[in-house]
Amino acid sequence: MSKITQTPMSGVDLSWLRMDTPENPMMISSVLIFDAPIAIADLKRVLNERFLKFRRFRQRVVEKSGKVYWQDDALFNLDNHVHRRALPGNADKAELQALVSDLNSSTMDFRRPLWQIDYVDNYQGGCAVIMRIHHCIADGISLVRVLLSLTDSTPQPGLPKPRPARPKKAVLKPLNRWMHKAVSSAQVAGQQAGILFQSLRSEPGYALRLIGTAGDITLDLLKLGLMPFDPKTGLRQPLCGRKQVAWAEALNLNDVKRCAKAMGGTINDTLLCAATGAIRRHLLESNEAIPDCGIRVAVPFNLRPLNQPISELGNQFGLMLVSLPIEIDGPKARFQQIQNTMNELKRSYQAQVTYSLLDLFGRGPDMLERRALAMLSNKASAVLTNVPGPREAVYLAGSVQFGITVDQSIQACPNAIMDYFHNSFYELAAAAGIELETPAKPRAANVKTKPPRRKCKQPA
């Protein structure tokens, strides 16, 4: 009988595991909608060939003597993770969103690897695939790249290349293994020390730059600690665990690029500005006072090189707390303020500081981490993230779409917020003076709703 392998969980991944609560499960969810049905056997074949080559998807979380490990699941079976579902009759987008809301309101089975795929039959002539993966497994950037690895550039799937036989690795005895690690660590330390001393000798200003960098990091750490809590709005309510999910029709990427160019900014600046306008509109429609200082959102900042192949999963990103100027009415002025804020944050070490803090918290006592994370979470009202998708159409054995998840205790209709997002982008494009390739469609959110509390109708 082969020995079960255990791998210690990293501090950052452990932080994301500990953040998981019944009120706020730490899940990364995606909905893939396809124009044609996929045979369930073909889907499982692709998962076996491409998805499960990442060992982490075959491992479950175990705790032993106060430490947390990844352990191979001796009872792993793909059928425990792939479920087939059907929606009633000619189900539309609202019914699919209701199903995704149900799934996002439930927690994973910690007796098994922390991921699940739900295949939805006969959705609008095609099918849909709902994927949920726990955040402790990996960050959004790496998971999207894993998902894209399941697809092909043509409708005919490529045949898997035969794997060359791997030479058997020598089995090290415990003492030899420990000595090998010690020697390797000493060699790395020696190399790093050599690089440091060489830089000090060859560059007279290197020491001053090193001291300056350390000072900047310390200053960013102090700024983060002394940052006041975010203003109290309807976005900051105790969570109940019941989630509402919605997604919008995709914006034309060329329109977004042209708008960003006309405004002299980036695509991220443009989307953040549209999100800011949507949040402002939501608060106004709810008859809430707009905070004079705006609000902050946590924006993940990737620390993994995009050209680096994904050989191992895990979380490699920091968080930046971005101020959204929801108090500013005009889209141009909002854009300028966001651009200035983002440029300042990009020059800071805030992402690296928060990554290091998550790693430190994950290595410390559970109680200390929960208190520290509760303090940090009070400094922002929401999380905004975006990840790069495919540049061309792709096929699986469609398109990947992301939307919004709102806890039901927060009085906000996710579909209305999606409409506000579209309207906000159209306002910015009009202010930038560009003509859209995809003409703006009238959105339902233009109709005045009854304040202060608006409930989103849930499909039966």
Coordinates of C-alpha atoms in Angstrom, one line a residue:
M1 CA 0.0 0.0 0.0
S2 CA 1.5 3.4 -1.0
K3 CA 2.1 6.0 1.6
I4 CA -0.3 9.0 1.5
T5 CA 1.5 12.2 0.7
Q6 CA 1.0 15.3 2.8
T7 CA 2.2 18.8 1.8
P8 CA 2.1 21.7 4.3
M9 CA -0.3 24.5 3.3
S10 CA 1.4 27.8 2.7
G11 CA 0.6 30.7 5.1
V12 CA -1.2 32.7 2.4
D13 CA -3.4 29.8 1.4
L14 CA -4.1 29.0 5.0
S15 CA -5.3 32.6 5.5
W16 CA -7.9 32.2 2.8
L17 CA -8.9 28.8 4.3
R18 CA -9.5 30.4 7.7
M19 CA -11.5 33.3 6.2
D20 CA -14.2 30.8 5.1
T21 CA -17.3 31.1 7.2
P22 CA -21.0 30.0 6.7
E23 CA -21.9 33.6 6.1
N24 CA -19.2 34.2 3.6
P25 CA -17.8 31.0 1.9
M26 CA -14.4 31.7 0.2
M27 CA -15.3 30.5 -3.2
I28 CA -14.2 31.5 -6.7
S29 CA -17.2 30.9 -9.0
S30 CA -17.5 31.1 -12.8
V31 CA -20.3 30.4 -15.3
L32 CA -19.4 29.1 -18.7
I33 CA -22.2 29.2 -21.3
F34 CA -21.9 27.2 -24.5
D35 CA -23.7 27.5 -27.8
A36 CA -24.1 23.7 -28.1
P37 CA -24.5 20.8 -25.7
I38 CA -21.4 18.9 -24.5
A39 CA -21.5 15.2 -23.9
I40 CA -20.9 14.6 -20.2
A41 CA -18.5 11.8 -21.1
D42 CA -16.4 14.2 -23.2
L43 CA -16.4 16.8 -20.3
K44 CA -15.2 14.2 -17.9
R45 CA -12.5 13.1 -20.4
V46 CA -11.2 16.6 -20.7
L47 CA -11.2 17.0 -16.9
N48 CA -9.2 13.8 -16.5
E49 CA -6.7 14.8 -19.1
R50 CA -6.2 18.5 -18.4
F51 CA -7.8 19.5 -15.1
L52 CA -6.6 16.7 -12.9
K53 CA -3.0 17.0 -14.0
F54 CA -2.9 19.6 -11.3
R55 CA -2.4 17.4 -8.2
R56 CA -4.1 20.0 -5.9
F57 CA -7.5 19.0 -7.4
R58 CA -7.0 15.5 -6.1
Q59 CA -6.1 16.6 -2.6
R60 CA -8.2 17.4 0.4
V61 CA -7.5 19.6 3.5
V62 CA -6.5 17.8 6.7
E63 CA -5.4 19.2 10.1
K64 CA -3.0 17.3 12.2
S65 CA -1.4 18.5 15.5
G66 CA -2.5 22.0 14.9
K67 CA -1.0 22.1 11.4
V68 CA -2.9 22.1 8.0
Y69 CA -1.8 20.0 5.1
W70 CA -2.8 19.1 1.6
Q71 CA -3.3 15.3 1.5
D72 CA -4.0 13.0 -1.5
D73 CA -7.6 11.8 -1.3
A74 CA -7.4 8.0 -1.2
L75 CA -11.1 7.8 -2.2
F76 CA -11.0 10.4 -5.0
N77 CA -13.7 9.9 -7.6
L78 CA -14.4 12.4 -10.4
D79 CA -18.2 11.6 -10.1
N80 CA -18.2 13.1 -6.6
H81 CA -17.3 16.5 -8.1
V82 CA -19.2 16.6 -11.4
H83 CA -22.9 16.8 -11.1
R84 CA -25.6 16.9 -13.9
R85 CA -28.5 19.3 -13.4
A86 CA -31.5 20.4 -15.5
L87 CA -33.5 23.6 -15.3
P88 CA -37.3 23.5 -15.8
G89 CA -38.8 24.0 -19.3
N90 CA -37.3 26.8 -21.4
A91 CA -35.1 28.2 -18.6
D92 CA -33.8 31.7 -19.1
K93 CA -30.9 33.7 -17.7
A94 CA -32.9 34.5 -14.5
E95 CA -33.3 30.8 -13.6
L96 CA -29.7 30.1 -14.3
Q97 CA -28.7 33.0 -12.0
A98 CA -31.1 31.6 -9.3
L99 CA -29.3 28.2 -9.5
V100 CA -25.9 29.8 -9.3
S101 CA -27.1 31.8 -6.3
D102 CA -28.2 28.6 -4.6
L103 CA -24.8 27.0 -5.2
N104 CA -22.9 30.0 -4.0
S105 CA -24.9 30.0 -0.8
S106 CA -23.7 26.5 0.1
T107 CA -20.4 25.4 1.5
M108 CA -18.0 22.8 0.2
D109 CA -17.7 19.2 1.6
F110 CA -14.3 19.4 3.5
R111 CA -14.1 15.6 3.4
R112 CA -13.2 15.9 -0.3
P113 CA -11.1 18.2 -2.5
L114 CA -12.6 21.6 -2.4
W115 CA -14.1 22.1 -5.9
Q116 CA -17.3 21.3 -7.7
I117 CA -18.6 21.4 -11.3
D118 CA -22.3 21.5 -12.1
Y119 CA -23.2 20.7 -15.7
V120 CA -26.6 22.3 -16.7
D121 CA -28.4 20.4 -19.6
N122 CA -30.4 22.1 -22.3
Y123 CA -29.8 25.7 -21.5
Q124 CA -31.0 28.0 -24.4
G125 CA -30.1 25.4 -27.0
G126 CA -26.7 24.7 -25.5
C127 CA -25.5 24.1 -22.0
A128 CA -23.8 25.8 -19.0
V129 CA -21.0 24.8 -16.7
I130 CA -20.9 26.2 -13.2
M131 CA -17.5 25.9 -11.5
R132 CA -16.8 26.5 -7.9
I133 CA -13.3 26.3 -6.4
H134 CA -12.2 27.2 -2.9
H135 CA -9.9 30.3 -2.7
C136 CA -7.3 28.3 -0.7
I137 CA -6.5 26.3 -3.8
A138 CA -5.5 29.2 -6.0
D139 CA -6.1 32.8 -7.0
G140 CA -8.3 34.0 -9.8
I141 CA -5.5 34.6 -12.3
S142 CA -4.2 31.0 -12.1
L143 CA -7.7 29.4 -12.0
V144 CA -8.8 31.3 -15.2
R145 CA -5.6 30.0 -16.9
V146 CA -6.5 26.5 -15.7
L147 CA -10.0 26.9 -17.1
L148 CA -8.6 28.1 -20.4
S149 CA -6.3 25.0 -20.5
L150 CA -9.5 22.9 -20.8
T151 CA -10.4 24.6 -24.1
D152 CA -9.3 24.3 -27.7
S153 CA -8.9 26.9 -30.4
T154 CA -11.1 24.8 -32.8
P155 CA -14.3 22.8 -32.3
Q156 CA -12.2 19.6 -32.7
P157 CA -10.3 18.8 -29.5
G158 CA -6.6 18.2 -29.8
L159 CA -5.4 14.8 -29.0
P160 CA -3.3 14.5 -25.8
K161 CA 0.4 14.1 -26.5
P162 CA 1.9 10.9 -25.2
R163 CA 3.8 11.5 -22.0
P164 CA 7.4 10.4 -22.0
A165 CA 8.3 7.9 -19.3
R166 CA 9.8 9.6 -16.3
P167 CA 12.9 8.2 -14.7
K168 CA 12.3 6.9 -11.2
K169 CA 13.4 9.2 -8.5
A170 CA 15.8 8.0 -5.8
V171 CA 14.1 7.7 -2.5
L172 CA 15.9 9.7 0.2
K173 CA 16.0 8.5 3.8
P174 CA 14.6 11.1 6.3
L175 CA 18.1 12.1 7.5
N176 CA 19.4 12.4 3.9
R177 CA 16.3 14.4 2.9
W178 CA 16.8 16.8 5.8
M179 CA 20.5 17.2 4.9
H180 CA 19.6 17.8 1.3
K181 CA 17.2 20.6 2.2
A182 CA 19.6 22.2 4.6
V183 CA 22.4 22.2 2.0
S184 CA 20.1 23.6 -0.6
S185 CA 18.8 26.4 1.7
A186 CA 22.4 27.3 2.6
Q187 CA 23.4 27.5 -1.0
V188 CA 20.4 29.8 -1.8
A189 CA 21.3 32.0 1.2
G190 CA 24.9 32.1 0.0
Q191 CA 23.9 33.1 -3.5
Q192 CA 21.6 35.8 -2.3
A193 CA 24.2 37.2 0.1
G194 CA 26.7 37.2 -2.8
I195 CA 24.3 39.1 -5.0
L196 CA 23.8 41.6 -2.2
F197 CA 27.5 42.2 -1.6
Q198 CA 28.2 42.4 -5.3
S199 CA 25.5 45.0 -5.8
L200 CA 26.9 47.0 -2.8
R201 CA 30.4 47.0 -4.4
S202 CA 29.4 47.8 -8.0
E203 CA 26.6 50.3 -7.3
P204 CA 27.5 53.0 -4.8
G205 CA 23.9 54.1 -4.4
Y206 CA 22.5 50.6 -3.9
A207 CA 22.6 50.7 -0.1
L208 CA 20.7 54.0 -0.1
R209 CA 18.1 52.7 -2.5
L210 CA 17.8 49.6 -0.3
I211 CA 17.2 51.7 2.8
G212 CA 14.8 53.9 0.9
T213 CA 12.8 50.9 -0.2
A214 CA 12.6 49.5 3.3
G215 CA 11.4 52.9 4.5
D216 CA 8.7 53.0 1.8
I217 CA 7.5 49.6 2.8
T218 CA 7.4 50.6 6.5
L219 CA 5.5 53.7 5.6
D220 CA 2.9 51.8 3.5
L221 CA 2.5 49.4 6.4
L222 CA 1.8 52.3 8.8
K223 CA -0.6 53.9 6.3
L224 CA -2.5 50.6 6.1
G225 CA -2.7 50.2 9.9
L226 CA -3.7 53.8 10.5
M227 CA -6.3 53.9 7.7
P228 CA -9.8 54.7 9.2
F229 CA -12.7 52.3 8.8
D230 CA -14.8 52.8 5.6
P231 CA -17.9 55.0 6.0
K232 CA -21.1 53.2 7.1
T233 CA -23.4 52.6 4.2
G234 CA -25.9 49.9 3.2
L235 CA -23.0 48.0 1.6
R236 CA -21.6 47.2 5.0
Q237 CA -24.1 45.0 6.7
P238 CA -23.8 41.8 8.8
L239 CA -23.9 38.9 6.2
C240 CA -26.5 36.2 6.4
G241 CA -24.8 33.7 3.9
R242 CA -27.6 33.7 1.3
K243 CA -26.1 35.0 -1.9
Q244 CA -27.6 36.6 -5.0
V245 CA -25.7 36.4 -8.3
A246 CA -26.1 38.2 -11.6
W247 CA -24.0 39.0 -14.6
A248 CA -24.3 41.6 -17.3
E249 CA -24.1 41.3 -21.1
A250 CA -20.5 41.7 -22.1
L251 CA -19.2 45.1 -23.1
N252 CA -17.5 45.4 -26.4
L253 CA -13.7 45.2 -25.6
N254 CA -12.8 47.5 -28.5
D255 CA -15.3 50.1 -27.1
V256 CA -13.6 49.9 -23.7
K257 CA -10.2 50.2 -25.2
R258 CA -11.1 53.2 -27.2
C259 CA -12.8 54.9 -24.2
A260 CA -9.7 54.3 -22.1
K261 CA -7.4 55.8 -24.9
A262 CA -9.6 58.8 -25.3
M263 CA -9.5 59.5 -21.6
G264 CA -5.7 58.9 -21.5
G265 CA -6.0 56.0 -19.0
T266 CA -6.1 52.2 -18.9
I267 CA -8.8 49.6 -19.3
N268 CA -8.8 49.1 -15.5
D269 CA -9.3 52.8 -14.9
T270 CA -12.3 52.7 -17.3
L271 CA -13.9 49.7 -15.6
L272 CA -13.3 51.1 -12.1
C273 CA -14.9 54.4 -13.2
A274 CA -17.9 52.5 -14.5
A275 CA -18.2 50.5 -11.2
T276 CA -17.9 53.8 -9.2
G277 CA -20.8 55.3 -11.2
A278 CA -22.9 52.1 -10.6
I279 CA -22.3 52.2 -6.8
R280 CA -23.1 55.9 -6.7
R281 CA -26.4 55.2 -8.7
H282 CA -27.3 52.4 -6.3
L283 CA -26.9 54.5 -3.2
L284 CA -28.9 57.4 -4.8
E285 CA -31.7 55.0 -5.8
S286 CA -31.7 53.7 -2.2
N287 CA -32.0 57.2 -0.8
E288 CA -28.7 56.8 1.0
A289 CA -26.4 59.8 1.8
I290 CA -23.2 59.7 -0.3
P291 CA -20.1 59.8 1.9
D292 CA -18.1 63.0 1.2
C293 CA -14.9 60.9 1.3
G294 CA -16.1 58.2 -1.0
I295 CA -15.7 54.5 -0.2
R296 CA -12.9 52.0 -0.5
V297 CA -12.9 48.7 -2.3
A298 CA -10.3 45.9 -2.1
V299 CA -8.7 45.3 -5.5
P300 CA -6.5 42.1 -5.9
F301 CA -3.1 42.9 -7.5
N302 CA -1.4 39.9 -9.3
L303 CA 2.1 39.2 -8.1
R304 CA 2.6 36.2 -10.4
P305 CA 4.3 36.8 -13.8
L306 CA 1.7 36.4 -16.5
N307 CA 4.2 34.8 -18.9
Q308 CA 5.1 32.1 -16.3
P309 CA 3.5 28.7 -16.9
I310 CA 1.1 27.6 -14.2
S311 CA 2.9 24.5 -12.9
E312 CA 1.8 25.0 -9.3
L313 CA -1.4 26.5 -7.9
G314 CA -1.7 28.7 -4.8
N315 CA -2.4 32.3 -4.1
Q316 CA 0.1 34.9 -5.3
F317 CA -1.5 38.3 -5.1
G318 CA -1.8 41.2 -2.7
L319 CA -4.7 43.5 -2.0
M320 CA -4.8 47.3 -2.7
L321 CA -7.4 49.4 -1.0
V322 CA -8.7 51.7 -3.7
S323 CA -10.7 54.9 -2.9
L324 CA -13.7 55.2 -5.3
P325 CA -14.9 58.8 -5.6
I326 CA -18.6 58.1 -5.5
E327 CA -19.2 61.6 -4.2
I328 CA -18.2 63.0 -7.7
D329 CA -21.1 63.4 -10.1
G330 CA -19.3 63.9 -13.5
P331 CA -17.8 60.8 -15.2
K332 CA -14.7 62.7 -16.5
A333 CA -13.9 64.1 -13.0
R334 CA -14.5 60.6 -11.5
F335 CA -12.1 59.0 -14.1
Q336 CA -9.4 61.5 -13.4
Q337 CA -9.6 60.9 -9.6
I338 CA -9.5 57.1 -10.1
Q339 CA -6.5 57.4 -12.5
N340 CA -4.6 59.5 -10.0
T341 CA -5.4 57.0 -7.2
M342 CA -4.3 54.0 -9.2
N343 CA -1.1 55.6 -10.3
E344 CA -0.2 56.4 -6.8
L345 CA -1.0 52.8 -5.6
K346 CA 1.0 51.3 -8.4
R347 CA 4.1 53.2 -7.1
S348 CA 3.5 51.9 -3.6
Y349 CA 4.2 48.5 -1.9
Q350 CA 0.7 48.1 -0.5
A351 CA 0.1 44.8 -2.5
Q352 CA 3.3 43.3 -1.3
V353 CA 2.6 44.4 2.2
T354 CA -0.9 42.8 2.3
Y355 CA 0.5 39.6 0.7
S356 CA 3.2 39.4 3.5
L357 CA 0.6 40.1 6.1
L358 CA -1.6 37.3 4.9
D359 CA 1.4 35.0 4.9
L360 CA 2.2 36.1 8.5
F361 CA -1.4 35.8 9.7
G362 CA -1.6 32.3 8.2
R363 CA 1.4 31.2 10.2
G364 CA 0.1 32.6 13.4
P365 CA -2.7 31.6 15.8
D366 CA -6.2 31.4 14.3
M367 CA -7.7 33.9 16.8
L368 CA -5.0 36.5 16.0
E369 CA -5.6 36.1 12.3
R370 CA -9.4 36.5 12.6
R371 CA -9.1 39.7 14.6
A372 CA -6.5 41.1 12.2
L373 CA -8.6 40.2 9.1
A374 CA -11.7 41.7 10.7
M375 CA -9.9 44.9 11.2
L376 CA -8.7 45.0 7.6
S377 CA -12.1 44.1 6.2
N378 CA -13.6 47.1 8.0
K379 CA -11.4 49.3 5.8
A380 CA -13.3 48.4 2.6
S381 CA -16.9 48.0 1.5
A382 CA -16.5 45.5 -1.3
V383 CA -14.1 43.6 -3.5
L384 CA -13.6 44.4 -7.2
T385 CA -11.5 42.2 -9.4
N386 CA -11.0 41.4 -13.0
V387 CA -8.9 38.7 -14.7
P388 CA -7.8 38.4 -18.4
G389 CA -9.9 36.1 -20.5
P390 CA -9.2 34.6 -24.0
R391 CA -8.4 36.9 -26.8
E392 CA -10.2 34.7 -29.4
A393 CA -13.2 32.3 -29.3
V394 CA -12.4 29.0 -27.6
Y395 CA -14.1 25.6 -27.5
L396 CA -14.6 23.0 -24.8
A397 CA -14.8 19.1 -25.9
G398 CA -18.7 30.1 -25.6
S399 CA -17.4 32.5 -23.4
V400 CA -16.5 33.0 -19.8
Q401 CA -18.5 35.6 -18.0
F402 CA -18.1 37.1 -14.5
G403 CA -20.7 39.2 -12.7
I404 CA -21.6 40.2 -9.1
T405 CA -22.3 38.3 -5.9
V406 CA -24.3 40.2 -3.2
D407 CA -25.3 38.9 0.2
Q408 CA -29.0 39.0 0.6
S409 CA -28.8 41.0 3.8
I410 CA -27.5 43.9 1.7
Q411 CA -30.5 45.6 0.2
A412 CA -29.3 45.7 -3.4
C413 CA -30.6 44.1 -6.6
P414 CA -27.6 42.6 -8.5
N415 CA -29.4 42.8 -11.9
A416 CA -30.1 46.5 -11.3
I417 CA -26.4 47.1 -10.3
M418 CA -25.4 45.4 -13.6
D419 CA -27.6 47.8 -15.5
Y420 CA -26.1 50.8 -13.6
F421 CA -22.7 49.5 -14.6
H422 CA -23.6 49.6 -18.3
N423 CA -25.2 53.0 -18.0
S424 CA -22.1 54.4 -16.2
F425 CA -19.8 53.1 -19.0
Y426 CA -22.1 54.7 -21.6
E427 CA -22.0 58.0 -19.8
L428 CA -18.2 57.9 -19.7
A429 CA -18.0 57.0 -23.4
A430 CA -20.3 59.9 -24.2
A431 CA -18.2 62.2 -22.1
A432 CA -15.0 60.9 -23.9
G433 CA -16.7 61.7 -27.3
I434 CA -16.4 58.2 -28.8
E435 CA -18.9 56.5 -31.0
L436 CA -19.5 52.9 -29.7
E437 CA -19.1 50.0 -32.1
T438 CA -21.9 48.3 -30.1
P439 CA -24.7 50.9 -29.7
A440 CA -25.9 51.5 -26.2
K441 CA -29.0 49.7 -25.3
P442 CA -31.6 51.2 -23.0
R443 CA -31.3 49.5 -19.6
A444 CA -34.2 48.7 -17.3
A445 CA -32.4 50.5 -14.5
N446 CA -33.2 53.9 -16.2
V447 CA -36.7 53.6 -14.7
K448 CA -37.0 55.2 -11.3
T449 CA -37.4 52.7 -8.5
K450 CA -39.1 53.3 -5.2
P451 CA -36.7 54.2 -2.4
P452 CA -35.4 53.5 0.1
R453 CA -35.5 49.7 0.0
R454 CA -35.8 47.9 -3.3
K455 CA -36.0 44.1 -3.3
C456 CA -34.9 42.1 -6.3
K457 CA -37.5 39.7 -7.5
Q458 CA -36.2 36.2 -7.3
P459 CA -37.3 33.7 -9.9
A460 CA -39.3 30.7 -8.6

